[in-house]
CSV table of C-alpha atoms in Angstrom, one decimal:
chain,number,residue,atom,x,y,z
A,48,MET,CA,2.7,55.7,52.9
A,49,THR,CA,2.0,54.4,56.4
A,50,ALA,CA,1.5,50.8,57.3
A,51,GLU,CA,-2.2,51.4,57.8
A,52,GLU,CA,-2.6,53.0,54.4
A,53,THR,CA,-1.1,50.0,52.6
A,54,PHE,CA,-4.2,48.0,53.5
A,55,GLU,CA,-6.5,50.4,51.6
A,56,LEU,CA,-5.3,49.9,48.0
A,57,ALA,CA,-8.2,48.2,46.3
A,58,ARG,CA,-9.8,50.5,43.8
A,59,ASP,CA,-12.1,47.8,42.2
A,60,LEU,CA,-14.1,44.8,43.3
A,61,ALA,CA,-11.8,42.3,41.6
A,62,THR,CA,-8.8,43.6,43.8
A,63,VAL,CA,-10.9,43.3,47.0
A,64,LEU,CA,-11.6,39.7,46.1
A,65,ASP,CA,-8.0,38.9,45.1
A,66,ILE,CA,-7.0,37.8,48.6
A,67,GLU,CA,-3.5,36.9,49.5
A,68,ARG,CA,-2.7,33.3,50.5
A,69,LEU,CA,-0.3,33.2,53.5
A,70,ASP,CA,-0.5,29.5,54.2
A,71,ARG,CA,-2.5,26.4,53.1
A,72,ASP,CA,-5.7,27.6,54.9
A,73,LEU,CA,-4.8,31.1,55.9
A,74,PHE,CA,-5.5,34.2,53.8
A,75,ARG,CA,-5.3,38.0,54.0
A,76,GLY,CA,-7.8,40.5,52.5
A,77,PHE,CA,-7.3,44.1,51.7
A,78,ASN,CA,-9.8,46.9,52.0
A,79,ALA,CA,-11.3,49.3,49.4
A,80,ALA,CA,-9.3,52.5,48.9
A,81,ASP,CA,-12.4,54.6,49.9
A,82,SER,CA,-13.3,52.6,53.0
A,83,ARG,CA,-11.8,55.1,55.5
A,84,PRO,CA,-14.8,57.5,55.5
A,85,TRP,CA,-17.1,54.7,56.7
A,86,PRO,CA,-17.2,54.3,60.5
A,87,VAL,CA,-16.8,50.5,60.3
A,88,LEU,CA,-15.7,47.9,57.7
A,89,TYR,CA,-18.5,47.0,55.3
A,90,GLY,CA,-19.8,43.6,56.3
A,91,GLY,CA,-20.4,42.5,52.7
A,92,GLN,CA,-16.7,42.9,52.0
A,93,VAL,CA,-15.8,40.6,54.9
A,94,ALA,CA,-18.4,38.0,53.9
A,95,ALA,CA,-17.2,38.1,50.3
A,96,GLN,CA,-13.6,37.7,51.2
A,97,ALA,CA,-14.5,34.8,53.6
A,98,LEU,CA,-16.3,33.0,50.8
A,99,ARG,CA,-13.4,33.5,48.5
A,100,ALA,CA,-11.0,32.0,51.1
A,101,ALA,CA,-13.3,29.0,51.5
A,102,GLY,CA,-13.7,28.5,47.8
A,103,LEU,CA,-9.9,28.4,47.3
A,104,THR,CA,-9.7,25.3,49.5
A,105,VAL,CA,-12.4,23.1,47.8
A,106,PRO,CA,-11.8,20.6,45.0
A,107,ASP,CA,-12.2,21.8,41.4
A,108,GLY,CA,-15.7,21.8,40.0
A,109,ARG,CA,-17.5,22.7,43.3
A,110,PHE,CA,-19.2,26.0,43.7
A,111,PRO,CA,-21.0,27.9,46.5
A,112,HIS,CA,-24.6,26.9,47.1
A,113,SER,CA,-25.1,28.5,50.6
A,114,LEU,CA,-23.4,30.4,53.4
A,115,HIS,CA,-24.4,31.4,56.9
A,116,GLY,CA,-22.5,34.1,58.7
A,117,TYR,CA,-22.5,36.0,62.0
A,118,PHE,CA,-21.2,39.5,62.4
A,119,LEU,CA,-19.5,39.4,65.9
A,120,ARG,CA,-17.5,42.6,66.2
A,121,ARG,CA,-17.2,45.8,64.2
A,122,GLY,CA,-14.5,45.5,61.6
A,123,ARG,CA,-11.8,48.1,61.4
A,124,ASN,CA,-11.1,49.7,58.0
A,125,ASP,CA,-7.4,50.5,59.0
A,126,ARG,CA,-6.4,46.9,59.4
A,127,PRO,CA,-6.3,43.9,57.0
A,128,VAL,CA,-8.6,40.9,57.6
A,129,LEU,CA,-7.1,37.5,58.2
A,130,LEU,CA,-9.2,34.6,57.0
A,131,GLN,CA,-8.6,31.2,58.7
A,132,VAL,CA,-10.3,28.3,56.9
A,133,ARG,CA,-11.2,25.0,58.5
A,134,ARG,CA,-11.9,22.1,56.2
A,135,ASP,CA,-15.0,20.4,57.8
A,136,ARG,CA,-15.8,17.8,55.1
A,137,ASP,CA,-15.3,16.8,51.4
A,138,GLY,CA,-18.0,14.4,50.3
A,139,ARG,CA,-18.8,13.0,46.9
A,140,SER,CA,-21.0,16.0,45.9
A,141,PHE,CA,-20.6,18.6,48.7
A,142,SER,CA,-17.8,20.3,50.6
A,143,ALA,CA,-18.2,22.2,53.9
A,144,ARG,CA,-15.9,24.9,55.1
A,145,ASN,CA,-15.8,27.1,58.3
A,146,VAL,CA,-14.1,30.5,58.1
A,147,ALA,CA,-13.1,32.9,60.8
A,148,ALA,CA,-12.4,36.5,59.8
A,149,ILE,CA,-9.9,37.9,62.3
A,150,GLN,CA,-8.6,41.4,63.2
A,151,ASP,CA,-6.2,42.1,66.1
A,152,GLY,CA,-6.5,38.5,67.3
A,153,GLU,CA,-10.3,38.6,67.6
A,154,VAL,CA,-13.0,37.0,65.3
A,155,ILE,CA,-15.1,39.7,63.7
A,156,PHE,CA,-17.1,37.4,61.4
A,157,SER,CA,-17.8,33.7,61.5
A,158,MET,CA,-19.1,31.8,58.5
A,159,VAL,CA,-20.0,28.3,57.4
A,160,ALA,CA,-20.2,27.7,53.6
A,161,SER,CA,-21.2,24.7,51.5
A,162,PHE,CA,-20.1,23.9,48.0
A,163,GLN,CA,-21.6,21.5,45.5
A,164,ILE,CA,-20.9,20.0,42.1
A,165,ASP,CA,-23.4,21.1,39.4
A,166,GLU,CA,-26.4,18.8,39.0
A,167,ASP,CA,-29.3,18.9,36.5
A,168,SER,CA,-32.7,19.3,38.1
A,169,VAL,CA,-36.2,20.6,37.5
A,170,GLU,CA,-36.5,24.3,38.6
A,171,PHE,CA,-39.3,25.9,40.5
A,172,ASP,CA,-39.5,29.7,41.3
A,173,ASP,CA,-42.4,31.2,43.2
A,174,GLU,CA,-40.6,34.2,44.6
A,175,PRO,CA,-42.5,37.5,44.2
A,176,ARG,CA,-41.5,39.6,41.2
A,177,PRO,CA,-42.3,43.3,41.8
A,178,PRO,CA,-42.3,45.6,38.7
A,179,ARG,CA,-38.9,46.8,37.8
A,180,PRO,CA,-37.8,49.5,35.3
A,181,ALA,CA,-34.7,48.8,33.3
A,182,PRO,CA,-31.5,50.1,34.9
A,183,GLU,CA,-30.9,52.4,31.9
A,184,GLU,CA,-34.1,54.2,32.8
A,185,LEU,CA,-32.9,55.1,36.3
A,186,THR,CA,-30.5,57.7,37.6
A,187,ALA,CA,-27.1,56.5,38.9
A,188,ARG,CA,-26.5,56.9,42.6
A,189,PRO,CA,-22.9,57.4,43.9
A,190,PHE,CA,-21.8,54.5,45.9
A,191,GLY,CA,-18.0,54.5,46.2
A,192,LEU,CA,-15.4,53.1,43.8
A,193,LEU,CA,-16.4,49.4,43.6
A,194,VAL,CA,-20.1,49.2,42.5
A,195,GLU,CA,-22.7,51.2,40.5
A,196,VAL,CA,-26.2,51.5,42.0
A,197,ARG,CA,-29.5,52.6,40.4
A,198,GLU,CA,-32.3,52.6,42.9
A,199,ILE,CA,-35.9,51.5,42.0
A,200,ALA,CA,-37.1,52.5,45.5
A,201,GLU,CA,-35.2,55.7,46.1
A,202,THR,CA,-33.4,56.7,49.3
A,203,SER,CA,-35.0,59.8,50.8
A,204,MET,CA,-35.4,61.9,53.9
A,205,VAL,CA,-38.9,61.8,55.4
A,206,GLY,CA,-38.9,64.3,58.3
A,207,PRO,CA,-36.0,63.3,60.6
A,208,ARG,CA,-35.9,59.7,59.2
A,209,MET,CA,-33.8,58.4,56.4
A,210,LYS,CA,-35.6,55.9,54.2
A,211,PHE,CA,-33.1,53.6,52.6
A,212,SER,CA,-33.7,51.7,49.3
A,213,ASP,CA,-35.0,48.2,49.5
A,214,HIS,CA,-35.1,47.7,45.7
A,215,MET,CA,-32.2,48.5,43.3
A,216,TRP,CA,-30.0,47.5,40.4
A,217,ILE,CA,-26.3,46.9,41.2
A,218,LYS,CA,-23.2,45.9,39.2
A,219,ALA,CA,-19.5,46.0,39.7
A,220,ALA,CA,-18.1,49.3,38.5
A,221,HIS,CA,-15.2,47.5,36.7
A,222,PRO,CA,-14.9,44.2,34.8
A,223,LEU,CA,-14.4,41.1,36.8
A,224,PRO,CA,-12.4,38.0,35.8
A,225,ASP,CA,-14.2,35.1,34.1
A,226,ASP,CA,-14.2,33.1,37.3
A,227,ARG,CA,-17.4,31.7,38.7
A,228,LEU,CA,-16.2,31.8,42.3
A,229,VAL,CA,-15.2,35.5,41.9
A,230,HIS,CA,-18.7,36.3,40.7
A,231,ALA,CA,-20.3,34.4,43.5
A,232,CYS,CA,-18.2,36.4,45.9
A,233,ALA,CA,-19.1,39.6,44.2
A,234,LEU,CA,-22.8,38.6,44.6
A,235,THR,CA,-22.1,38.1,48.3
A,236,TYR,CA,-20.6,41.6,48.5
A,237,VAL,CA,-23.7,43.3,47.1
A,238,SER,CA,-26.1,41.1,49.1
A,239,ASP,CA,-25.4,43.2,52.3
A,240,MET,CA,-26.4,46.4,50.7
A,241,GLY,CA,-29.7,48.3,51.4
A,242,SER,CA,-32.1,47.1,54.0
A,243,GLY,CA,-35.4,45.2,54.1
A,244,PHE,CA,-36.6,47.7,56.6
A,245,GLY,CA,-35.5,50.7,54.7
A,246,GLN,CA,-38.9,51.8,53.5
A,247,VAL,CA,-40.9,50.6,56.6
A,248,GLU,CA,-42.9,53.2,58.6
A,249,HIS,CA,-44.2,51.7,61.8
A,250,PRO,CA,-44.8,53.5,65.1
A,251,GLY,CA,-41.9,53.0,67.5
A,252,LEU,CA,-39.8,50.9,65.2
A,253,ALA,CA,-36.2,51.9,64.9
A,254,PRO,CA,-35.1,52.9,61.4
A,255,GLY,CA,-32.3,50.2,61.1
A,256,GLY,CA,-28.9,49.2,62.3
A,257,PRO,CA,-25.9,47.0,61.8
A,258,SER,CA,-26.1,43.4,60.4
A,259,LEU,CA,-26.2,40.6,63.0
A,260,ASP,CA,-26.4,37.5,60.8
A,261,HIS,CA,-26.6,36.8,57.1
A,262,SER,CA,-27.7,33.7,55.1
A,263,LEU,CA,-27.4,33.4,51.3
A,264,TRP,CA,-28.4,30.6,48.9
A,265,PHE,CA,-27.0,30.6,45.4
A,266,GLN,CA,-29.4,29.3,42.7
A,267,ARG,CA,-27.6,29.8,39.5
A,268,PRO,CA,-24.4,31.5,38.2
A,269,VAL,CA,-24.7,35.2,37.4
A,270,MET,CA,-22.3,37.8,36.1
A,271,LEU,CA,-21.8,40.7,38.5
A,272,ASP,CA,-20.2,43.0,36.0
A,273,ASP,CA,-23.7,43.2,34.4
A,274,TRP,CA,-26.7,44.6,36.3
A,275,VAL,CA,-28.5,42.4,38.9
A,276,GLU,CA,-31.7,43.3,40.7
A,277,LEU,CA,-31.7,43.2,44.6
A,278,HIS,CA,-35.1,43.3,46.1
A,279,MET,CA,-35.8,43.0,49.9
A,280,HIS,CA,-38.9,43.0,52.1
A,281,PRO,CA,-39.4,42.8,55.9
A,282,LEU,CA,-40.6,39.7,57.6
A,283,LYS,CA,-40.6,40.3,61.4
A,284,ALA,CA,-39.3,42.8,64.0
A,285,GLY,CA,-39.1,42.3,67.7
A,286,GLY,CA,-36.6,42.0,70.6
A,287,GLY,CA,-34.5,44.8,69.1
A,288,ARG,CA,-34.0,42.8,65.9
A,289,GLY,CA,-35.5,42.8,62.4
A,290,LEU,CA,-35.5,39.9,59.9
A,291,TYR,CA,-35.9,40.4,56.2
A,292,HIS,CA,-35.8,38.4,53.0
A,293,GLY,CA,-34.3,39.2,49.7
A,294,THR,CA,-33.8,38.0,46.1
A,295,ILE,CA,-31.2,38.7,43.5
A,296,ARG,CA,-32.2,38.3,39.8
A,297,ASP,CA,-30.3,38.9,36.6
A,298,ARG,CA,-31.5,41.1,33.7
A,299,ASP,CA,-33.7,38.3,32.3
A,300,GLY,CA,-35.4,37.8,35.7
A,301,ASN,CA,-33.7,34.5,36.5
A,302,LEU,CA,-33.3,33.9,40.2
A,303,ALA,CA,-29.6,34.0,41.1
A,304,ALA,CA,-29.8,34.0,44.9
A,305,MET,CA,-32.0,34.3,47.9
A,306,LEU,CA,-31.0,35.8,51.2
A,307,ASN,CA,-32.2,36.3,54.8
A,308,GLN,CA,-30.7,38.8,57.0
A,309,GLU,CA,-31.2,39.9,60.6
A,310,ILE,CA,-30.3,43.4,61.7
A,311,LEU,CA,-30.2,45.3,64.9
A,312,LEU,CA,-33.3,47.5,65.3
A,313,ARG,CA,-32.5,49.5,68.4
A,314,TRP,CA,-32.9,53.2,69.1
A,315,PRO,CA,-29.6,55.0,70.0
A,316,SER,CA,-29.1,55.5,73.8
A,317,VAL,CA,-29.8,59.1,74.8
């Protein structure tokens, strides 16, 4: 086995999230065993590992409530990711962390994350709830080793254009440990799947592209080794970029997370 191949050993999501601690605030993440066929490292993996690194440095009893990340360079799937955490602040209720994901001495992803102790509060949820068949009623779609996917809006070819799903059920393909931080990181992993512009048909609009930045707000704990519903819809496109909004709900329809993501919408150079 070559040195490069040793960084592609993770055959389940729990192993991807089981990052190695090298020093007090320095960690190393390993890639999925089936990552090599992809042209670049999956952004959701890098964000999930960055959140895990941040979460391992906060006081007990504090859990993620938001993260904001920028994808700065293409990640390589033949190299590990180093995760350098900076402890910005620990207050009475909140902790703030800054994480740099590094490959070959360069930052490929930068994230700020905030953690909070649990607080009782009145809840209000006015997010749209489109019709959704149960996952058992849908056909499974192959999606590598780590997750299972059942699309509500199916991926299809329309002429020369690929229409990607913007509404699907997802769950980890293997059991995850009973650890709330791990499940929040698993949610982060799946939040970068699909595209809010995947079903859009608009004259002159590019079909999609790589992630630029990603924001995620955690609303309640959810178990990612059971099905969760990811639904996305476009908000605005212009300047070569497209912004979309998304929600993640559990089987019972409870809102687990909200996301905003901006992607590059640029036609390839001829």
